[in-house]
């Protein structure tokens, strides 16, 4: 499917809506990874058939910004400006970090922490660039 330019799918697993990226396999095929929350919500169990329906995502670059992160970015101009420069895949990964938390308090804490790290250029990739020999450090 990636050869056809399809990287993200939408559909259902046992009636549960899902929006996910395809992963490439070494043999050239593709597969999806179902998180524990998807497995639990879709009531999937070992040695059980699941009903799955998928189609290409018509808006693959669109995703929902959690309210907690939106509020944190609204209050931090530098973080909001830098957020706009981060590639979509990285943004989606950062959003996943927030939404994977179990409690609302943790969602809020992670959103505020991420906004600060975005503003201060202290995200994981930023730290690697600073430490790489022969490369200029990212601005603080």
mmCIF file with all atom_site columns, C-alpha atoms in Angstrom:
data_model
loop_
_atom_site.group_PDB
_atom_site.id
_atom_site.type_symbol
_atom_site.label_atom_id
_atom_site.label_alt_id
_atom_site.label_comp_id
_atom_site.label_asym_id
_atom_site.label_entity_id
_atom_site.label_seq_id
_atom_site.pdbx_PDB_ins_code
_atom_site.Cartn_x
_atom_site.Cartn_y
_atom_site.Cartn_z
_atom_site.occupancy
_atom_site.B_iso_or_equiv
_atom_site.pdbx_formal_charge
_atom_site.auth_seq_id
_atom_site.auth_comp_id
_atom_site.auth_asym_id
_atom_site.auth_atom_id
_atom_site.pdbx_PDB_model_num
ATOM 1   C CA . UNK A 1 1   ? 0.000   0.000   0.000  1.00 0.00 ? 1   UNK A CA 1
ATOM 2   C CA . UNK A 1 2   ? 2.892   2.344   0.635  1.00 0.00 ? 2   UNK A CA 1
ATOM 3   C CA . UNK A 1 3   ? 3.856   1.954   -3.026 1.00 0.00 ? 3   UNK A CA 1
ATOM 4   C CA . UNK A 1 4   ? 0.456   3.472   -3.817 1.00 0.00 ? 4   UNK A CA 1
ATOM 5   C CA . UNK A 1 5   ? 1.217   6.394   -1.496 1.00 0.00 ? 5   UNK A CA 1
ATOM 6   C CA . UNK A 1 6   ? -1.115  5.163   1.240  1.00 0.00 ? 6   UNK A CA 1
ATOM 7   C CA . UNK A 1 7   ? 0.452   5.573   4.663  1.00 0.00 ? 7   UNK A CA 1
ATOM 8   C CA . UNK A 1 8   ? -2.530  6.098   6.957  1.00 0.00 ? 8   UNK A CA 1
ATOM 9   C CA . UNK A 1 9   ? -5.811  4.203   7.224  1.00 0.00 ? 9   UNK A CA 1
ATOM 10  C CA . UNK A 1 10  ? -9.167  4.824   8.841  1.00 0.00 ? 10  UNK A CA 1
ATOM 11  C CA . UNK A 1 11  ? -11.768 2.207   9.606  1.00 0.00 ? 11  UNK A CA 1
ATOM 12  C CA . UNK A 1 12  ? -13.071 -0.023  12.340 1.00 0.00 ? 12  UNK A CA 1
ATOM 13  C CA . UNK A 1 13  ? -12.038 -3.081  14.345 1.00 0.00 ? 13  UNK A CA 1
ATOM 14  C CA . UNK A 1 14  ? -15.085 -4.881  15.732 1.00 0.00 ? 14  UNK A CA 1
ATOM 15  C CA . UNK A 1 15  ? -17.002 -1.632  15.180 1.00 0.00 ? 15  UNK A CA 1
ATOM 16  C CA . UNK A 1 16  ? -14.465 0.495   17.112 1.00 0.00 ? 16  UNK A CA 1
ATOM 17  C CA . UNK A 1 17  ? -13.219 3.451   14.996 1.00 0.00 ? 17  UNK A CA 1
ATOM 18  C CA . UNK A 1 18  ? -9.489  3.508   14.327 1.00 0.00 ? 18  UNK A CA 1
ATOM 19  C CA . UNK A 1 19  ? -7.133  5.891   12.545 1.00 0.00 ? 19  UNK A CA 1
ATOM 20  C CA . UNK A 1 20  ? -3.631  4.480   12.210 1.00 0.00 ? 20  UNK A CA 1
ATOM 21  C CA . UNK A 1 21  ? -0.425  4.470   10.211 1.00 0.00 ? 21  UNK A CA 1
ATOM 22  C CA . UNK A 1 22  ? 0.798   1.481   8.252  1.00 0.00 ? 22  UNK A CA 1
ATOM 23  C CA . UNK A 1 23  ? 4.117   0.004   9.309  1.00 0.00 ? 23  UNK A CA 1
ATOM 24  C CA . UNK A 1 24  ? 6.490   -1.467  6.766  1.00 0.00 ? 24  UNK A CA 1
ATOM 25  C CA . UNK A 1 25  ? 7.730   -5.030  7.100  1.00 0.00 ? 25  UNK A CA 1
ATOM 26  C CA . UNK A 1 26  ? 11.148  -6.247  5.970  1.00 0.00 ? 26  UNK A CA 1
ATOM 27  C CA . UNK A 1 27  ? 9.515   -8.559  3.415  1.00 0.00 ? 27  UNK A CA 1
ATOM 28  C CA . UNK A 1 28  ? 7.912   -5.554  1.704  1.00 0.00 ? 28  UNK A CA 1
ATOM 29  C CA . UNK A 1 29  ? 4.456   -6.021  3.209  1.00 0.00 ? 29  UNK A CA 1
ATOM 30  C CA . UNK A 1 30  ? 2.605   -3.748  5.617  1.00 0.00 ? 30  UNK A CA 1
ATOM 31  C CA . UNK A 1 31  ? 0.980   -4.199  9.018  1.00 0.00 ? 31  UNK A CA 1
ATOM 32  C CA . UNK A 1 32  ? -0.849  -2.266  11.742 1.00 0.00 ? 32  UNK A CA 1
ATOM 33  C CA . UNK A 1 33  ? 0.005   -2.235  15.428 1.00 0.00 ? 33  UNK A CA 1
ATOM 34  C CA . UNK A 1 34  ? -2.958  -2.276  17.789 1.00 0.00 ? 34  UNK A CA 1
ATOM 35  C CA . UNK A 1 35  ? -2.307  -0.659  21.167 1.00 0.00 ? 35  UNK A CA 1
ATOM 36  C CA . UNK A 1 36  ? -3.590  -2.158  24.397 1.00 0.00 ? 36  UNK A CA 1
ATOM 37  C CA . UNK A 1 37  ? -6.352  0.447   24.528 1.00 0.00 ? 37  UNK A CA 1
ATOM 38  C CA . UNK A 1 38  ? -7.521  -0.514  21.021 1.00 0.00 ? 38  UNK A CA 1
ATOM 39  C CA . UNK A 1 39  ? -7.402  -4.222  21.916 1.00 0.00 ? 39  UNK A CA 1
ATOM 40  C CA . UNK A 1 40  ? -9.429  -3.577  25.079 1.00 0.00 ? 40  UNK A CA 1
ATOM 41  C CA . UNK A 1 41  ? -11.971 -1.236  23.464 1.00 0.00 ? 41  UNK A CA 1
ATOM 42  C CA . UNK A 1 42  ? -12.455 -3.446  20.392 1.00 0.00 ? 42  UNK A CA 1
ATOM 43  C CA . UNK A 1 43  ? -12.680 -6.522  22.659 1.00 0.00 ? 43  UNK A CA 1
ATOM 44  C CA . UNK A 1 44  ? -9.986  -8.406  20.803 1.00 0.00 ? 44  UNK A CA 1
ATOM 45  C CA . UNK A 1 45  ? -8.571  -11.501 22.462 1.00 0.00 ? 45  UNK A CA 1
ATOM 46  C CA . UNK A 1 46  ? -6.000  -14.146 21.593 1.00 0.00 ? 46  UNK A CA 1
ATOM 47  C CA . UNK A 1 47  ? -7.203  -16.706 19.024 1.00 0.00 ? 47  UNK A CA 1
ATOM 48  C CA . UNK A 1 48  ? -10.320 -14.699 18.264 1.00 0.00 ? 48  UNK A CA 1
ATOM 49  C CA . UNK A 1 49  ? -11.375 -13.448 14.871 1.00 0.00 ? 49  UNK A CA 1
ATOM 50  C CA . UNK A 1 50  ? -11.856 -9.709  14.565 1.00 0.00 ? 50  UNK A CA 1
ATOM 51  C CA . UNK A 1 51  ? -13.929 -7.867  11.978 1.00 0.00 ? 51  UNK A CA 1
ATOM 52  C CA . UNK A 1 52  ? -11.783 -5.161  10.404 1.00 0.00 ? 52  UNK A CA 1
ATOM 53  C CA . UNK A 1 53  ? -12.660 -2.644  7.720  1.00 0.00 ? 53  UNK A CA 1
ATOM 54  C CA . UNK A 1 54  ? -10.124 -0.097  6.473  1.00 0.00 ? 54  UNK A CA 1
ATOM 55  C CA . UNK A 1 55  ? -9.787  2.483   3.731  1.00 0.00 ? 55  UNK A CA 1
ATOM 56  C CA . UNK A 1 56  ? -7.177  5.125   2.906  1.00 0.00 ? 56  UNK A CA 1
ATOM 57  C CA . UNK A 1 57  ? -7.390  8.160   5.170  1.00 0.00 ? 57  UNK A CA 1
ATOM 58  C CA . UNK A 1 58  ? -8.624  11.056  2.997  1.00 0.00 ? 58  UNK A CA 1
ATOM 59  C CA . UNK A 1 59  ? -6.949  13.575  5.353  1.00 0.00 ? 59  UNK A CA 1
ATOM 60  C CA . UNK A 1 60  ? -3.752  11.815  6.484  1.00 0.00 ? 60  UNK A CA 1
ATOM 61  C CA . UNK A 1 61  ? -2.119  14.954  7.887  1.00 0.00 ? 61  UNK A CA 1
ATOM 62  C CA . UNK A 1 62  ? -5.069  15.936  10.060 1.00 0.00 ? 62  UNK A CA 1
ATOM 63  C CA . UNK A 1 63  ? -5.286  14.930  13.713 1.00 0.00 ? 63  UNK A CA 1
ATOM 64  C CA . UNK A 1 64  ? -7.016  16.199  16.837 1.00 0.00 ? 64  UNK A CA 1
ATOM 65  C CA . UNK A 1 65  ? -4.975  18.407  19.125 1.00 0.00 ? 65  UNK A CA 1
ATOM 66  C CA . UNK A 1 66  ? -5.770  17.560  22.762 1.00 0.00 ? 66  UNK A CA 1
ATOM 67  C CA . UNK A 1 67  ? -7.471  20.405  24.616 1.00 0.00 ? 67  UNK A CA 1
ATOM 68  C CA . UNK A 1 68  ? -4.694  20.375  27.251 1.00 0.00 ? 68  UNK A CA 1
ATOM 69  C CA . UNK A 1 69  ? -1.962  20.918  24.656 1.00 0.00 ? 69  UNK A CA 1
ATOM 70  C CA . UNK A 1 70  ? -3.999  23.536  22.794 1.00 0.00 ? 70  UNK A CA 1
ATOM 71  C CA . UNK A 1 71  ? -4.391  25.526  26.026 1.00 0.00 ? 71  UNK A CA 1
ATOM 72  C CA . UNK A 1 72  ? -0.696  25.157  26.904 1.00 0.00 ? 72  UNK A CA 1
ATOM 73  C CA . UNK A 1 73  ? 0.344   26.374  23.436 1.00 0.00 ? 73  UNK A CA 1
ATOM 74  C CA . UNK A 1 74  ? -2.170  29.257  23.588 1.00 0.00 ? 74  UNK A CA 1
ATOM 75  C CA . UNK A 1 75  ? -0.413  30.492  26.731 1.00 0.00 ? 75  UNK A CA 1
ATOM 76  C CA . UNK A 1 76  ? 3.138   30.165  25.349 1.00 0.00 ? 76  UNK A CA 1
ATOM 77  C CA . UNK A 1 77  ? 3.806   32.178  22.166 1.00 0.00 ? 77  UNK A CA 1
ATOM 78  C CA . UNK A 1 78  ? 7.319   30.789  21.601 1.00 0.00 ? 78  UNK A CA 1
ATOM 79  C CA . UNK A 1 79  ? 6.150   27.189  21.987 1.00 0.00 ? 79  UNK A CA 1
ATOM 80  C CA . UNK A 1 80  ? 3.178   27.792  19.663 1.00 0.00 ? 80  UNK A CA 1
ATOM 81  C CA . UNK A 1 81  ? 5.433   29.332  16.981 1.00 0.00 ? 81  UNK A CA 1
ATOM 82  C CA . UNK A 1 82  ? 7.883   26.447  17.186 1.00 0.00 ? 82  UNK A CA 1
ATOM 83  C CA . UNK A 1 83  ? 5.040   23.869  17.215 1.00 0.00 ? 83  UNK A CA 1
ATOM 84  C CA . UNK A 1 84  ? 4.054   25.157  13.768 1.00 0.00 ? 84  UNK A CA 1
ATOM 85  C CA . UNK A 1 85  ? 7.547   24.281  12.471 1.00 0.00 ? 85  UNK A CA 1
ATOM 86  C CA . UNK A 1 86  ? 7.571   20.698  13.778 1.00 0.00 ? 86  UNK A CA 1
ATOM 87  C CA . UNK A 1 87  ? 6.787   18.083  11.116 1.00 0.00 ? 87  UNK A CA 1
ATOM 88  C CA . UNK A 1 88  ? 3.364   16.421  11.271 1.00 0.00 ? 88  UNK A CA 1
ATOM 89  C CA . UNK A 1 89  ? 4.708   12.988  12.222 1.00 0.00 ? 89  UNK A CA 1
ATOM 90  C CA . UNK A 1 90  ? 6.601   14.431  15.175 1.00 0.00 ? 90  UNK A CA 1
ATOM 91  C CA . UNK A 1 91  ? 3.556   16.461  16.241 1.00 0.00 ? 91  UNK A CA 1
ATOM 92  C CA . UNK A 1 92  ? 1.441   13.285  16.112 1.00 0.00 ? 92  UNK A CA 1
ATOM 93  C CA . UNK A 1 93  ? 4.030   11.486  18.266 1.00 0.00 ? 93  UNK A CA 1
ATOM 94  C CA . UNK A 1 94  ? 4.025   14.277  20.863 1.00 0.00 ? 94  UNK A CA 1
ATOM 95  C CA . UNK A 1 95  ? 0.213   14.272  20.935 1.00 0.00 ? 95  UNK A CA 1
ATOM 96  C CA . UNK A 1 96  ? 0.299   10.502  21.472 1.00 0.00 ? 96  UNK A CA 1
ATOM 97  C CA . UNK A 1 97  ? 2.554   11.028  24.506 1.00 0.00 ? 97  UNK A CA 1
ATOM 98  C CA . UNK A 1 98  ? -0.126  13.261  26.038 1.00 0.00 ? 98  UNK A CA 1
ATOM 99  C CA . UNK A 1 99  ? -3.165  11.171  25.119 1.00 0.00 ? 99  UNK A CA 1
ATOM 100 C CA . UNK A 1 100 ? -1.601  7.912   26.302 1.00 0.00 ? 100 UNK A CA 1
ATOM 101 C CA . UNK A 1 101 ? -1.808  9.107   29.906 1.00 0.00 ? 101 UNK A CA 1
ATOM 102 C CA . UNK A 1 102 ? -4.555  7.518   31.990 1.00 0.00 ? 102 UNK A CA 1
ATOM 103 C CA . UNK A 1 103 ? -5.645  10.525  34.045 1.00 0.00 ? 103 UNK A CA 1
ATOM 104 C CA . UNK A 1 104 ? -6.628  14.070  33.150 1.00 0.00 ? 104 UNK A CA 1
ATOM 105 C CA . UNK A 1 105 ? -4.087  15.412  35.642 1.00 0.00 ? 105 UNK A CA 1
ATOM 106 C CA . UNK A 1 106 ? -1.313  13.578  33.794 1.00 0.00 ? 106 UNK A CA 1
ATOM 107 C CA . UNK A 1 107 ? -2.611  14.893  30.449 1.00 0.00 ? 107 UNK A CA 1
ATOM 108 C CA . UNK A 1 108 ? -2.337  18.443  31.804 1.00 0.00 ? 108 UNK A CA 1
ATOM 109 C CA . UNK A 1 109 ? 1.104   17.898  33.347 1.00 0.00 ? 109 UNK A CA 1
ATOM 110 C CA . UNK A 1 110 ? 2.455   16.373  30.134 1.00 0.00 ? 110 UNK A CA 1
ATOM 111 C CA . UNK A 1 111 ? 0.989   19.150  27.969 1.00 0.00 ? 111 UNK A CA 1
ATOM 112 C CA . UNK A 1 112 ? 2.550   21.893  30.091 1.00 0.00 ? 112 UNK A CA 1
ATOM 113 C CA . UNK A 1 113 ? 5.856   19.998  30.222 1.00 0.00 ? 113 UNK A CA 1
ATOM 114 C CA . UNK A 1 114 ? 5.865   19.547  26.435 1.00 0.00 ? 114 UNK A CA 1
ATOM 115 C CA . UNK A 1 115 ? 5.092   23.217  25.785 1.00 0.00 ? 115 UNK A CA 1
ATOM 116 C CA . UNK A 1 116 ? 8.050   24.150  27.976 1.00 0.00 ? 116 UNK A CA 1
ATOM 117 C CA . UNK A 1 117 ? 10.363  21.649  26.285 1.00 0.00 ? 117 UNK A CA 1
ATOM 118 C CA . UNK A 1 118 ? 9.240   22.826  22.837 1.00 0.00 ? 118 UNK A CA 1
ATOM 119 C CA . UNK A 1 119 ? 9.967   26.463  23.787 1.00 0.00 ? 119 UNK A CA 1
ATOM 120 C CA . UNK A 1 120 ? 13.344  25.630  25.357 1.00 0.00 ? 120 UNK A CA 1
ATOM 121 C CA . UNK A 1 121 ? 14.402  23.300  22.498 1.00 0.00 ? 121 UNK A CA 1
ATOM 122 C CA . UNK A 1 122 ? 14.870  20.425  24.944 1.00 0.00 ? 122 UNK A CA 1
ATOM 123 C CA . UNK A 1 123 ? 12.836  17.746  23.185 1.00 0.00 ? 123 UNK A CA 1
ATOM 124 C CA . UNK A 1 124 ? 14.621  14.432  22.641 1.00 0.00 ? 124 UNK A CA 1
ATOM 125 C CA . UNK A 1 125 ? 15.745  15.251  19.088 1.00 0.00 ? 125 UNK A CA 1
ATOM 126 C CA . UNK A 1 126 ? 16.942  18.697  20.161 1.00 0.00 ? 126 UNK A CA 1
ATOM 127 C CA . UNK A 1 127 ? 19.210  17.171  22.781 1.00 0.00 ? 127 UNK A CA 1
ATOM 128 C CA . UNK A 1 128 ? 20.723  14.791  20.217 1.00 0.00 ? 128 UNK A CA 1
ATOM 129 C CA . UNK A 1 129 ? 21.531  17.689  17.888 1.00 0.00 ? 129 UNK A CA 1
ATOM 130 C CA . UNK A 1 130 ? 23.234  19.566  20.724 1.00 0.00 ? 130 UNK A CA 1
ATOM 131 C CA . UNK A 1 131 ? 25.386  16.552  21.594 1.00 0.00 ? 131 UNK A CA 1
ATOM 132 C CA . UNK A 1 132 ? 26.397  15.672  18.010 1.00 0.00 ? 132 UNK A CA 1
ATOM 133 C CA . UNK A 1 133 ? 30.065  16.528  17.415 1.00 0.00 ? 133 UNK A CA 1
ATOM 134 C CA . UNK A 1 134 ? 30.762  18.992  14.623 1.00 0.00 ? 134 UNK A CA 1
ATOM 135 C CA . UNK A 1 135 ? 27.208  20.316  14.524 1.00 0.00 ? 135 UNK A CA 1
ATOM 136 C CA . UNK A 1 136 ? 26.100  23.698  15.819 1.00 0.00 ? 136 UNK A CA 1
ATOM 137 C CA . UNK A 1 137 ? 24.011  23.567  18.986 1.00 0.00 ? 137 UNK A CA 1
ATOM 138 C CA . UNK A 1 138 ? 20.323  24.426  18.870 1.00 0.00 ? 138 UNK A CA 1
ATOM 139 C CA . UNK A 1 139 ? 19.443  27.835  20.342 1.00 0.00 ? 139 UNK A CA 1
ATOM 140 C CA . UNK A 1 140 ? 18.151  28.000  23.931 1.00 0.00 ? 140 UNK A CA 1
#
